[in-house]
Tab-separated table of C-alpha atoms in Angstrom:
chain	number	residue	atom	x	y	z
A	22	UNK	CA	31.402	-164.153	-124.951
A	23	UNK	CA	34.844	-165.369	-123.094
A	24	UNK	CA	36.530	-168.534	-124.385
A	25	UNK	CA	38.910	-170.473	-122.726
A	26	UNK	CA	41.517	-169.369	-125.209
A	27	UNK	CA	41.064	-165.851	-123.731
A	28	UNK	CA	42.991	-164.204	-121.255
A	29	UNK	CA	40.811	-162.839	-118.121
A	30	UNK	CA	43.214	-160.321	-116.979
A	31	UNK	CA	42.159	-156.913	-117.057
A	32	UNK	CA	42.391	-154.509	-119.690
A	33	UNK	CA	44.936	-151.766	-119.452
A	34	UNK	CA	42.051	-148.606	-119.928
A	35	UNK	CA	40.910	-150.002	-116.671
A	36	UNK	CA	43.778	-149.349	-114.398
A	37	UNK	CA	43.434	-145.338	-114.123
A	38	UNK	CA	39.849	-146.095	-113.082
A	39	UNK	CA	41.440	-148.021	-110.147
A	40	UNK	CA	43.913	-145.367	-109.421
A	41	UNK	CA	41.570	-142.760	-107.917
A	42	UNK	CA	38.168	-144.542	-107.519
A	43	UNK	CA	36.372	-141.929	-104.784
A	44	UNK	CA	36.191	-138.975	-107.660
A	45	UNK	CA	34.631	-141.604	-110.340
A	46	UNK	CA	31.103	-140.400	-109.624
A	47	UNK	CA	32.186	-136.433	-108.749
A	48	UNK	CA	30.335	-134.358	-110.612
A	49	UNK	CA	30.517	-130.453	-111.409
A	50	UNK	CA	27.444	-130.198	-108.746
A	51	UNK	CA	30.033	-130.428	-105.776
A	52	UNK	CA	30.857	-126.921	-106.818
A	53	UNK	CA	27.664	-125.338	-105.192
A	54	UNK	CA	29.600	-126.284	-102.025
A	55	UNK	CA	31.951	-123.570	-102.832
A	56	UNK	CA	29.508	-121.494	-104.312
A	57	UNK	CA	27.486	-121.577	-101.002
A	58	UNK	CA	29.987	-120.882	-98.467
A	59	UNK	CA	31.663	-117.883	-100.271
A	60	UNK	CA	28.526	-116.195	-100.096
A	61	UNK	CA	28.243	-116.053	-96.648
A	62	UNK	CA	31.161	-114.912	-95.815
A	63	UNK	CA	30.502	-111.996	-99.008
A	64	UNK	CA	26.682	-111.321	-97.571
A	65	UNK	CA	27.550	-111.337	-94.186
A	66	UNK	CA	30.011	-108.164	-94.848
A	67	UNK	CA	26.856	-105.663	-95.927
A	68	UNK	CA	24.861	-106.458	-92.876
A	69	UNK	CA	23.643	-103.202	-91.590
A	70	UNK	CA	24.869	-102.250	-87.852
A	71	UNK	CA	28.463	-103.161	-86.570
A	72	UNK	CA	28.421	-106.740	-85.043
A	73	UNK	CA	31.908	-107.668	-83.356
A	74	UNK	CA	33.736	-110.822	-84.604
A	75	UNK	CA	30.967	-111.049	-87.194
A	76	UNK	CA	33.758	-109.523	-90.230
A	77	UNK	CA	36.490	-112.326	-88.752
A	78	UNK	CA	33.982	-115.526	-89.088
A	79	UNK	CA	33.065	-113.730	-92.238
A	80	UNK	CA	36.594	-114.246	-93.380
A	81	UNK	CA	37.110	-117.434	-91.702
A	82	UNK	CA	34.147	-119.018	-94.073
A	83	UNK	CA	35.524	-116.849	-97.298
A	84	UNK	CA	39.151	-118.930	-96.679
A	85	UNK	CA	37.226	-121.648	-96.315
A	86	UNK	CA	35.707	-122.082	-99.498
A	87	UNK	CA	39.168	-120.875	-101.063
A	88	UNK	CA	40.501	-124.275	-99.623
A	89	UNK	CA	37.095	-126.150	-100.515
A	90	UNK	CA	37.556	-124.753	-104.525
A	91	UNK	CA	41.322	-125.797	-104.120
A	92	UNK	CA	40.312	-129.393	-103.196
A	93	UNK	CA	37.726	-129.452	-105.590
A	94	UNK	CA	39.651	-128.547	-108.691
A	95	UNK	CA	42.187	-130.757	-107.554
A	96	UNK	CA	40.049	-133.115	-107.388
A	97	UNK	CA	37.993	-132.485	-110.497
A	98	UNK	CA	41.151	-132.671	-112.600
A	99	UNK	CA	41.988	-135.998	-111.378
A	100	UNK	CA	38.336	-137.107	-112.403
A	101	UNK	CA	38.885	-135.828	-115.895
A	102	UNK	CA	42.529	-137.240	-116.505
A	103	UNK	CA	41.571	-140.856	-114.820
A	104	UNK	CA	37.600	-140.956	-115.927
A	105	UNK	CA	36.830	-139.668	-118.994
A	106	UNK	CA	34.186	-141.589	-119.858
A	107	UNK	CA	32.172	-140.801	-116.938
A	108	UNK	CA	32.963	-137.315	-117.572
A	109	UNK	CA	31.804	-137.526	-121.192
A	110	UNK	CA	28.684	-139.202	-119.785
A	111	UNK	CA	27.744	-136.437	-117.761
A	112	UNK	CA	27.884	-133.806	-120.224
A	113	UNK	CA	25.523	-136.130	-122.448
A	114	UNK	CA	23.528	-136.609	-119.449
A	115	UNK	CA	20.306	-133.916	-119.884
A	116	UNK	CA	20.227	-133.847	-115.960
A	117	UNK	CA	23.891	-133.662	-114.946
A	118	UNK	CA	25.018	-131.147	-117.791
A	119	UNK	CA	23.647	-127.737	-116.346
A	120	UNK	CA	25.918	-128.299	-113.848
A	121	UNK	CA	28.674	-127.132	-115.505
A	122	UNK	CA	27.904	-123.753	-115.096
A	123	UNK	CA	28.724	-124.460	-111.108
A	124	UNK	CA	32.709	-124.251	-111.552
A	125	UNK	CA	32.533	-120.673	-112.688
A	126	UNK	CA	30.528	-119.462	-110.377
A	127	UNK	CA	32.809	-121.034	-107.538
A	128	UNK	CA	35.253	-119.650	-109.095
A	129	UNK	CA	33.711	-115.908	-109.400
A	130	UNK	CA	31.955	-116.282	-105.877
A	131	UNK	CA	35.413	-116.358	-104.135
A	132	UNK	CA	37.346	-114.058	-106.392
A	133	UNK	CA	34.679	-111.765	-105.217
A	134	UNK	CA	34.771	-112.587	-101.521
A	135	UNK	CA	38.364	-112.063	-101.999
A	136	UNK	CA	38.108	-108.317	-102.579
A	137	UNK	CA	35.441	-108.236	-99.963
A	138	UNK	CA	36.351	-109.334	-96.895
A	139	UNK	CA	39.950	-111.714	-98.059
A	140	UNK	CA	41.719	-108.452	-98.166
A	141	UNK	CA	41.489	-108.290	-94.531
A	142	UNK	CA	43.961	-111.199	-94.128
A	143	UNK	CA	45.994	-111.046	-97.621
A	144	UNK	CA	46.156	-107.568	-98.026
A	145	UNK	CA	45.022	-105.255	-101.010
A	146	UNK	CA	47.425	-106.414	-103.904
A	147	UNK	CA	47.096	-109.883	-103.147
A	148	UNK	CA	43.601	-109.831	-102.948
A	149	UNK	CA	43.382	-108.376	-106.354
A	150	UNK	CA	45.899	-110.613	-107.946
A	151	UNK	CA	43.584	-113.375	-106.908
A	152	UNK	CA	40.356	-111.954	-107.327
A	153	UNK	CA	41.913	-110.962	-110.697
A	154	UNK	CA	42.932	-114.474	-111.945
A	155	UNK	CA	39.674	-116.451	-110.750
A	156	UNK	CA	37.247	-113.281	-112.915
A	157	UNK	CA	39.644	-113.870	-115.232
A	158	UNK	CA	38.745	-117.842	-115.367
A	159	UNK	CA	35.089	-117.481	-114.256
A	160	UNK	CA	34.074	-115.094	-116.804
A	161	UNK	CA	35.847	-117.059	-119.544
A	162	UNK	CA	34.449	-120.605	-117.810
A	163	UNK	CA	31.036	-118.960	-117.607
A	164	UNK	CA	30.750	-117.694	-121.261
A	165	UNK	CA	31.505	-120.753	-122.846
A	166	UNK	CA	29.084	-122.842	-120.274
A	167	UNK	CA	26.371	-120.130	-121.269
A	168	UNK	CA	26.941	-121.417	-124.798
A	169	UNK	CA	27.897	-125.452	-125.117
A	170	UNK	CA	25.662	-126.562	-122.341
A	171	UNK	CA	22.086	-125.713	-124.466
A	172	UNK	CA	24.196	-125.904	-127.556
A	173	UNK	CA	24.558	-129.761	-125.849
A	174	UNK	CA	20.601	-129.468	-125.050
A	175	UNK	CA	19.528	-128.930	-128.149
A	176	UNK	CA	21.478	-131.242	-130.475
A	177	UNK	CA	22.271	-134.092	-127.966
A	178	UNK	CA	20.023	-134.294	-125.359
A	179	UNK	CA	16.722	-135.789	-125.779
A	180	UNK	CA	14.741	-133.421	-123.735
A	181	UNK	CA	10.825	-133.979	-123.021
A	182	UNK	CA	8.373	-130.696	-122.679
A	183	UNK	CA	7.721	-132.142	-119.041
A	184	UNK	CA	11.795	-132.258	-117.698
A	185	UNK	CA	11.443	-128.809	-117.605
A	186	UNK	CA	14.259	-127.802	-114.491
A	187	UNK	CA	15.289	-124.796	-112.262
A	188	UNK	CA	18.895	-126.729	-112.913
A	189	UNK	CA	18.814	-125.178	-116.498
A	190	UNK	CA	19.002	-121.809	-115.104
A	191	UNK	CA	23.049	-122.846	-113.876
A	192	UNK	CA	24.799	-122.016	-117.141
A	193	UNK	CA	22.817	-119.189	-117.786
A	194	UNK	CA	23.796	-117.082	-114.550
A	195	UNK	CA	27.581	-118.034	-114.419
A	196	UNK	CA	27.500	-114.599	-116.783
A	197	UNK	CA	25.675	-112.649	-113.942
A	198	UNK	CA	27.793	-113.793	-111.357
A	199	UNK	CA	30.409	-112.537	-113.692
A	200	UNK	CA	28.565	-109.188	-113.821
A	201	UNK	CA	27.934	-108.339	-110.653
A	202	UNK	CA	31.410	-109.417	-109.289
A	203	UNK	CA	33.720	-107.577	-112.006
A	204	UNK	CA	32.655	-103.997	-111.027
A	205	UNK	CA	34.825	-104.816	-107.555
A	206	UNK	CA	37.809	-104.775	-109.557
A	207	UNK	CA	36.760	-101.404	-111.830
A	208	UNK	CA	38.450	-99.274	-108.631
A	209	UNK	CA	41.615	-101.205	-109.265
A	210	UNK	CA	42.552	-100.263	-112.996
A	211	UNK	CA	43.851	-96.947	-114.802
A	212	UNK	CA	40.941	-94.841	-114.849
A	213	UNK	CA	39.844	-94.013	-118.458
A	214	UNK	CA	39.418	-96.704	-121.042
A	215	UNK	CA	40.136	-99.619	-118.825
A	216	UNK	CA	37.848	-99.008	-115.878
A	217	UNK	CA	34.919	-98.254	-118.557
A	218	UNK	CA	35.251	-100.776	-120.492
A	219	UNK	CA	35.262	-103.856	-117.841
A	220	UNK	CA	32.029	-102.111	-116.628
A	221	UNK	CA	30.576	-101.807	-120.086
A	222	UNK	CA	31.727	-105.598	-120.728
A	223	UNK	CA	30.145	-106.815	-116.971
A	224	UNK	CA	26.641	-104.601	-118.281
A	225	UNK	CA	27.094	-106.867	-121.589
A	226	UNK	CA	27.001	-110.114	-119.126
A	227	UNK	CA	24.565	-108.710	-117.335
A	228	UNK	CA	22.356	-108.119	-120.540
A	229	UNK	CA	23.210	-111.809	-121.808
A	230	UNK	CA	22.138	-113.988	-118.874
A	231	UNK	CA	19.413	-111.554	-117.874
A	232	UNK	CA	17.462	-112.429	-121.458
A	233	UNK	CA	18.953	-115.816	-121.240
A	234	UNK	CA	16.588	-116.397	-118.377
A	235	UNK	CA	13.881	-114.801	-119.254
A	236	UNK	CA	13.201	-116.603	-122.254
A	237	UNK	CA	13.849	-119.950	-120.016
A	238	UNK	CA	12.142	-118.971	-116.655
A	239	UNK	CA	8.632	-119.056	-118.118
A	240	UNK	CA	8.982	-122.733	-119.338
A	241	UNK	CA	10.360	-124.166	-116.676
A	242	UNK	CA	7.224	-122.092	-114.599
A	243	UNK	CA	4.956	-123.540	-117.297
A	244	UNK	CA	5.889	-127.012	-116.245
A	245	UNK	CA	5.497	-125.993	-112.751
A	246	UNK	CA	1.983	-125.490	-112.689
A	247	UNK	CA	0.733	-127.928	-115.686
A	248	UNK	CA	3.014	-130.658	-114.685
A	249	UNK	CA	2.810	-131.008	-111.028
A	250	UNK	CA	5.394	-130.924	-108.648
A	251	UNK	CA	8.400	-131.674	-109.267
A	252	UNK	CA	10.384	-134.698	-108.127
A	253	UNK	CA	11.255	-134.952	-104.842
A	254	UNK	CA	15.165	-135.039	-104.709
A	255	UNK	CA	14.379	-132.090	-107.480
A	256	UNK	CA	12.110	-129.772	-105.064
A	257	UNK	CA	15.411	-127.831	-103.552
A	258	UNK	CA	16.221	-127.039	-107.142
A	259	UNK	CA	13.634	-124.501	-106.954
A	260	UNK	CA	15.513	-122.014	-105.051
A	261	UNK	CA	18.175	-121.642	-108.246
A	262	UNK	CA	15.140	-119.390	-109.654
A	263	UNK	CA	16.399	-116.872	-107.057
A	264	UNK	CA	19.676	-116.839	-108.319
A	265	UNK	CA	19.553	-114.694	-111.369
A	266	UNK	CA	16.682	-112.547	-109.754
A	267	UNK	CA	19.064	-111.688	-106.436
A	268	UNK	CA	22.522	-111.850	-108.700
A	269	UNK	CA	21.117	-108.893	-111.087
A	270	UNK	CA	19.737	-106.529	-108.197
A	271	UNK	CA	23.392	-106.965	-106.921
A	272	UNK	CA	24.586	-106.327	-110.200
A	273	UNK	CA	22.913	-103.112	-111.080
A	274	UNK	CA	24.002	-101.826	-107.520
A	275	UNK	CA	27.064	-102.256	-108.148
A	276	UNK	CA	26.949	-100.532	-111.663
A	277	UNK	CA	25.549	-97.795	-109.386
A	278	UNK	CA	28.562	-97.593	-107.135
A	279	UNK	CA	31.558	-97.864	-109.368
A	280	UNK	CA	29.703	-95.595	-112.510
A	281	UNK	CA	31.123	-92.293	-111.351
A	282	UNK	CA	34.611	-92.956	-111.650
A	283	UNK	CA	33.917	-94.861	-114.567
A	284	UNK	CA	32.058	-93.412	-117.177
A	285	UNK	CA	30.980	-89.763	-117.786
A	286	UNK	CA	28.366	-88.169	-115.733
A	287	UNK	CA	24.786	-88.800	-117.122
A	288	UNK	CA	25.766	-92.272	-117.588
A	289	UNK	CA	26.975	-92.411	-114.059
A	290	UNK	CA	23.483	-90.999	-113.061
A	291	UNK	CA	21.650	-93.325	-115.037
A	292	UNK	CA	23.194	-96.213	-113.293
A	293	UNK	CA	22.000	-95.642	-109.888
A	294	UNK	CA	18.775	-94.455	-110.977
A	295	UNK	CA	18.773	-98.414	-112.477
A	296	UNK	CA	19.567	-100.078	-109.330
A	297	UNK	CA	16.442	-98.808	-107.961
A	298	UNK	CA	13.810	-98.898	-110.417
A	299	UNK	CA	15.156	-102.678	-111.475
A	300	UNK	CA	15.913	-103.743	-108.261
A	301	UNK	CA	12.652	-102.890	-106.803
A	302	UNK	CA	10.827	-104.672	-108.914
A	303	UNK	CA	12.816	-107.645	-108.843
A	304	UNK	CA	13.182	-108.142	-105.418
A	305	UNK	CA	9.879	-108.038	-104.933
A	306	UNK	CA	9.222	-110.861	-107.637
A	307	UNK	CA	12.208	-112.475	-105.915
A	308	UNK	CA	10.724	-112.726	-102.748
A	309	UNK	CA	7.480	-114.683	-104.302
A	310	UNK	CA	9.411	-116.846	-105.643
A	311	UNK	CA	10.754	-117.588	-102.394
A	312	UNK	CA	7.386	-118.441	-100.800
A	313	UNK	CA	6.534	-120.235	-103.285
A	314	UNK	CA	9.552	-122.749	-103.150
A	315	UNK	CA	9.722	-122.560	-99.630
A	316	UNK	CA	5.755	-124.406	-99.757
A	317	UNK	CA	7.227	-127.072	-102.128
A	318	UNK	CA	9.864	-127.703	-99.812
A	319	UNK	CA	7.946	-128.103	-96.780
A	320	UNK	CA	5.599	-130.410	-98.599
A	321	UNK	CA	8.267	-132.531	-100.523
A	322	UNK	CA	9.811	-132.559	-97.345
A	323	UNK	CA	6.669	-134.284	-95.590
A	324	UNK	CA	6.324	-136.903	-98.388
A	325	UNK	CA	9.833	-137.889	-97.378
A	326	UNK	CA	12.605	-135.776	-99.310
A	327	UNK	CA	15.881	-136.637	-98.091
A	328	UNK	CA	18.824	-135.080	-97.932
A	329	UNK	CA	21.060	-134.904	-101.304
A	330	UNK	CA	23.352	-132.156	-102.747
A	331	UNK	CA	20.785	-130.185	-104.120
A	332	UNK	CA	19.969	-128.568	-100.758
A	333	UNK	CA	22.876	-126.435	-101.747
A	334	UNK	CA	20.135	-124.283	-103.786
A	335	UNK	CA	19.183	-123.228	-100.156
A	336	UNK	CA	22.692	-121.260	-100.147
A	337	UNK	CA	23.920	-119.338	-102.935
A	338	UNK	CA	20.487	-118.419	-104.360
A	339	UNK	CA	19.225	-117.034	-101.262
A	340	UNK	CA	22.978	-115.013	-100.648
A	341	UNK	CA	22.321	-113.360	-103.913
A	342	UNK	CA	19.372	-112.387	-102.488
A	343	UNK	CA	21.185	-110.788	-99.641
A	344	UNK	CA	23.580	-108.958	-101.317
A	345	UNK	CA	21.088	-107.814	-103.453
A	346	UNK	CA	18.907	-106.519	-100.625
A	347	UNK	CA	22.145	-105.259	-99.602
A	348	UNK	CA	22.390	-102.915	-102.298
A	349	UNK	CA	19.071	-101.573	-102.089
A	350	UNK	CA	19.200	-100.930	-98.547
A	351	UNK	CA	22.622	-98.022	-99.405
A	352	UNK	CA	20.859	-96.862	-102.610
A	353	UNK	CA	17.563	-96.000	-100.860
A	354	UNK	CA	18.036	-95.624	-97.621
A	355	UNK	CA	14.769	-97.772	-96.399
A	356	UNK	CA	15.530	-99.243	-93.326
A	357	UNK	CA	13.018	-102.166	-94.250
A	358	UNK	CA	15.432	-103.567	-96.760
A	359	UNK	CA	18.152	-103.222	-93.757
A	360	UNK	CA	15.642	-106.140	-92.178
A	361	UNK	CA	15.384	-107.592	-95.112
A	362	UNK	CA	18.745	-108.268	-95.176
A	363	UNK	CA	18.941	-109.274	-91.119
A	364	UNK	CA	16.221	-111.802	-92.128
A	365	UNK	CA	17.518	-113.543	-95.235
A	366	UNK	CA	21.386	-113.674	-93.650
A	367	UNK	CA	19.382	-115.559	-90.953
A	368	UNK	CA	18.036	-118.135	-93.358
A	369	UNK	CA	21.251	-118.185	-95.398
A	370	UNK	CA	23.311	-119.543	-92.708
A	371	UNK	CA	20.893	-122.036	-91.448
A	372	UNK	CA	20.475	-123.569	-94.527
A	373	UNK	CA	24.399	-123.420	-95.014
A	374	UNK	CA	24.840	-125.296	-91.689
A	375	UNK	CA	22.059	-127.832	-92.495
A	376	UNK	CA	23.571	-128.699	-95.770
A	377	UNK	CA	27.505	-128.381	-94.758
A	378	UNK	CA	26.622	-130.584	-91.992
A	379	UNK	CA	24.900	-133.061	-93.981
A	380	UNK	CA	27.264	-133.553	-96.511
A	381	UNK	CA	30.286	-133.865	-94.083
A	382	UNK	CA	28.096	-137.047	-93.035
A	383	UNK	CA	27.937	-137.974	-96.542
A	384	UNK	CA	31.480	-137.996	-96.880
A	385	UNK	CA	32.494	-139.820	-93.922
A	386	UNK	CA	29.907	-142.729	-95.052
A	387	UNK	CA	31.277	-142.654	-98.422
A	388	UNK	CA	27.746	-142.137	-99.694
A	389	UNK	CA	27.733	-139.076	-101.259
A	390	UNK	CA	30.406	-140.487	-103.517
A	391	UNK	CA	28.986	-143.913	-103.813
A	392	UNK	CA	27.791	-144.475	-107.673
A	393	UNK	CA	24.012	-144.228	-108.277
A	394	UNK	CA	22.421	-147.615	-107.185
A	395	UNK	CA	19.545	-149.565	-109.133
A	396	UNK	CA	16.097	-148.120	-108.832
A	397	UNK	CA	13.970	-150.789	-106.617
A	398	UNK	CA	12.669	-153.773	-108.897
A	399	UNK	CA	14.888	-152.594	-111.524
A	400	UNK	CA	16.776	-156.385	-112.873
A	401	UNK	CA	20.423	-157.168	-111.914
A	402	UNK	CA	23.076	-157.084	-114.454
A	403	UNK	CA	22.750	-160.638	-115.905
A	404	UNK	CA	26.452	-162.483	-115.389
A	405	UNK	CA	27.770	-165.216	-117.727
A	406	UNK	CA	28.808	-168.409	-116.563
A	407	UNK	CA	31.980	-169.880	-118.185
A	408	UNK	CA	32.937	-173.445	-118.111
């Protein structure tokens, strides 16, 4: 209640608030942004066949989402040093909290583009410097997400069987991205102890978020078929399911390629005998999945599913499906997984368009960073009247 002895000036926690109001409501989510343009510049690199310019856009996009994680952690830190309590709210938030596994995969998804297709403009040694630095900060950024966020689910949320979400799968494959992007750097230490054990330690990742979602995939399939469809805005969140399925069949190729020189011989042999008989498998599982989100997409999409950031799941998800198709297409030779690839590139960077487009437009209208409004027929803050 406000009395006429009290002052009505505003208190001083308020004025950072006022500082830097357009990252108030900027949550880790705007991450996948990153995470989605890296990877097509980093998929577009394997394509089979020699298509000229294609390795110079490829760039291009990679330095683009070098500038777009710039901006963002920029802008991220301002969020936390000038609104901490929405921060804090978000990681109690059930829905908003898996997203915090988005700022290490940005972070690993251009430290590997950087050894990819980067070098081209930075050079070798600067590529690896960087590439170095953001594995460095991923993997450690990853780890710890992989931990506190269902730590955070367990003990502070108040989760119901039936909110069930692809978006838990986030923290969990920050340590595959992890995986399948440190074996680019194995080339570039002393050979010996070094090289083998980064590529024992990515394995190790590899092993942790693999099991990590497999003990979470079938519940959040569970609650897929017995309760319905999921929410609308939700539906694109589907596609994350593809992420640890295409990230681990990149993964184990990878193992494959780097293994000889390495770790000793039988080892090296049981590596690429890995990427095929897991990838196989997977990618075949992978590309069900796919289907099968594609149909709730089409038919959220005709009940009236708008556009919001989760679209993103259209983009990295499906490039980890290219770059794993990628890698079975040089360890077996098939030429169907060479159209395979053709075919999911083709998707990738329509749905990259679609959703870079649409959240330009966001932007510009100040919507995307608008706070979240008042469901319909939900009551107006009530206001006192002072005499």
């Amino acid at each position: 209640m406000v009395t006429a002895a009290q002052p009505l000036s505003p208190v001083p926690a308020a004025v950072p608030a006022r500082r830097v109001p357009s990252v108030r409501h900027l949550g880790p989510n705007w991450y996948a942004c990153v995470m989605g343009t890296a990877v097509v510049g980093t998929a577009g690199a394997g394509l089979p066949g020699h298509v000229p310019g294609l390795r110079t856009a490829c760039t291009a996009v990679w330095a683009l989402s070098l500038v777009l994680l710039a901006v963002l952690l920029v802008a991220r830190s301002l969020h936390w040093l000038h609104h901490r309590d929405q921060a804090r709210a978000q990681l109690l938030d059930a829905a908003a909290a898996p997203f915090y596994g988005c700022p290490a995969m940005a972070l690993l998804a251009v430290a590997g583009g950087a050894l990819t297709v980067g070098r081209d403009w930075t050079g070798t040694p600067a590529a690896v410097a960087l590439a170095a630095v953001l594995f460095t900060a991923g993997t450690a950024v990853g780890l710890v997400s992989a931990v506190a966020v269902p730590y955070l689910m367990a003990v502070r949320h108040r989760i119901e069987p039936g909110q069930a979400s692809p978006v838990w799968l986030l923290p969990l494959v920050a340590p595959m991205v992890s995986a399948a992007v440190g074996p680019l750097l194995v080339p570039h230490l002393p050979p010996g102890q070094p090289r083998e054990t980064l590529l024992l330690a990515c394995v190790a990742m590899f092993g942790v978020s693999l099991l990590a979602t497999l003990v979470t995939l079938p519940v959040i399939f569970g609650r897929l078929l017995t309760g319905g469809p999921l929410p609308l805005a939700l539906t694109p969140s589907l596609f994350l399911v593809l992420g640890p399925l295409g990230q681990s069949t990149t993964a184990v190729g990878k193992f494959a390629e780097v293994a000889p020189g390495a770790v000793p011989g039988p080892y090296a042999e049981g590596f690429g005998v890995l990427a095929v008989l897991y990838g196989v498998p997977v990618m075949g599982f992978a590309l069900m999945w796919l289907c099968l989100a594609a149909a709730h997409v089409v038919r959220a999409r005709r009940a009236g599913m708008g556009f919001s950031m989760t679209w993103w799941s259209f983009t990295f998800p499906v490039g980890t499906c290219v770059t794993g198709a990628e890698a079975l297409a040089r360890h077996t030779g098939l030429a169907a997984y060479d159209g395979l690839t053709v075919v999911l590139y083709a998707v990738l960077v329509t749905a990259w368009a679609v959703a870079a487009v649409q959240t330009a437009r966001g932007l510009v209208s100040g919507a995307l960073l608008a706070g979240p409004r008042p469901a319909p027929g939900a009551p107006r803050p009530a206001t006192a009247r002072t005499r």
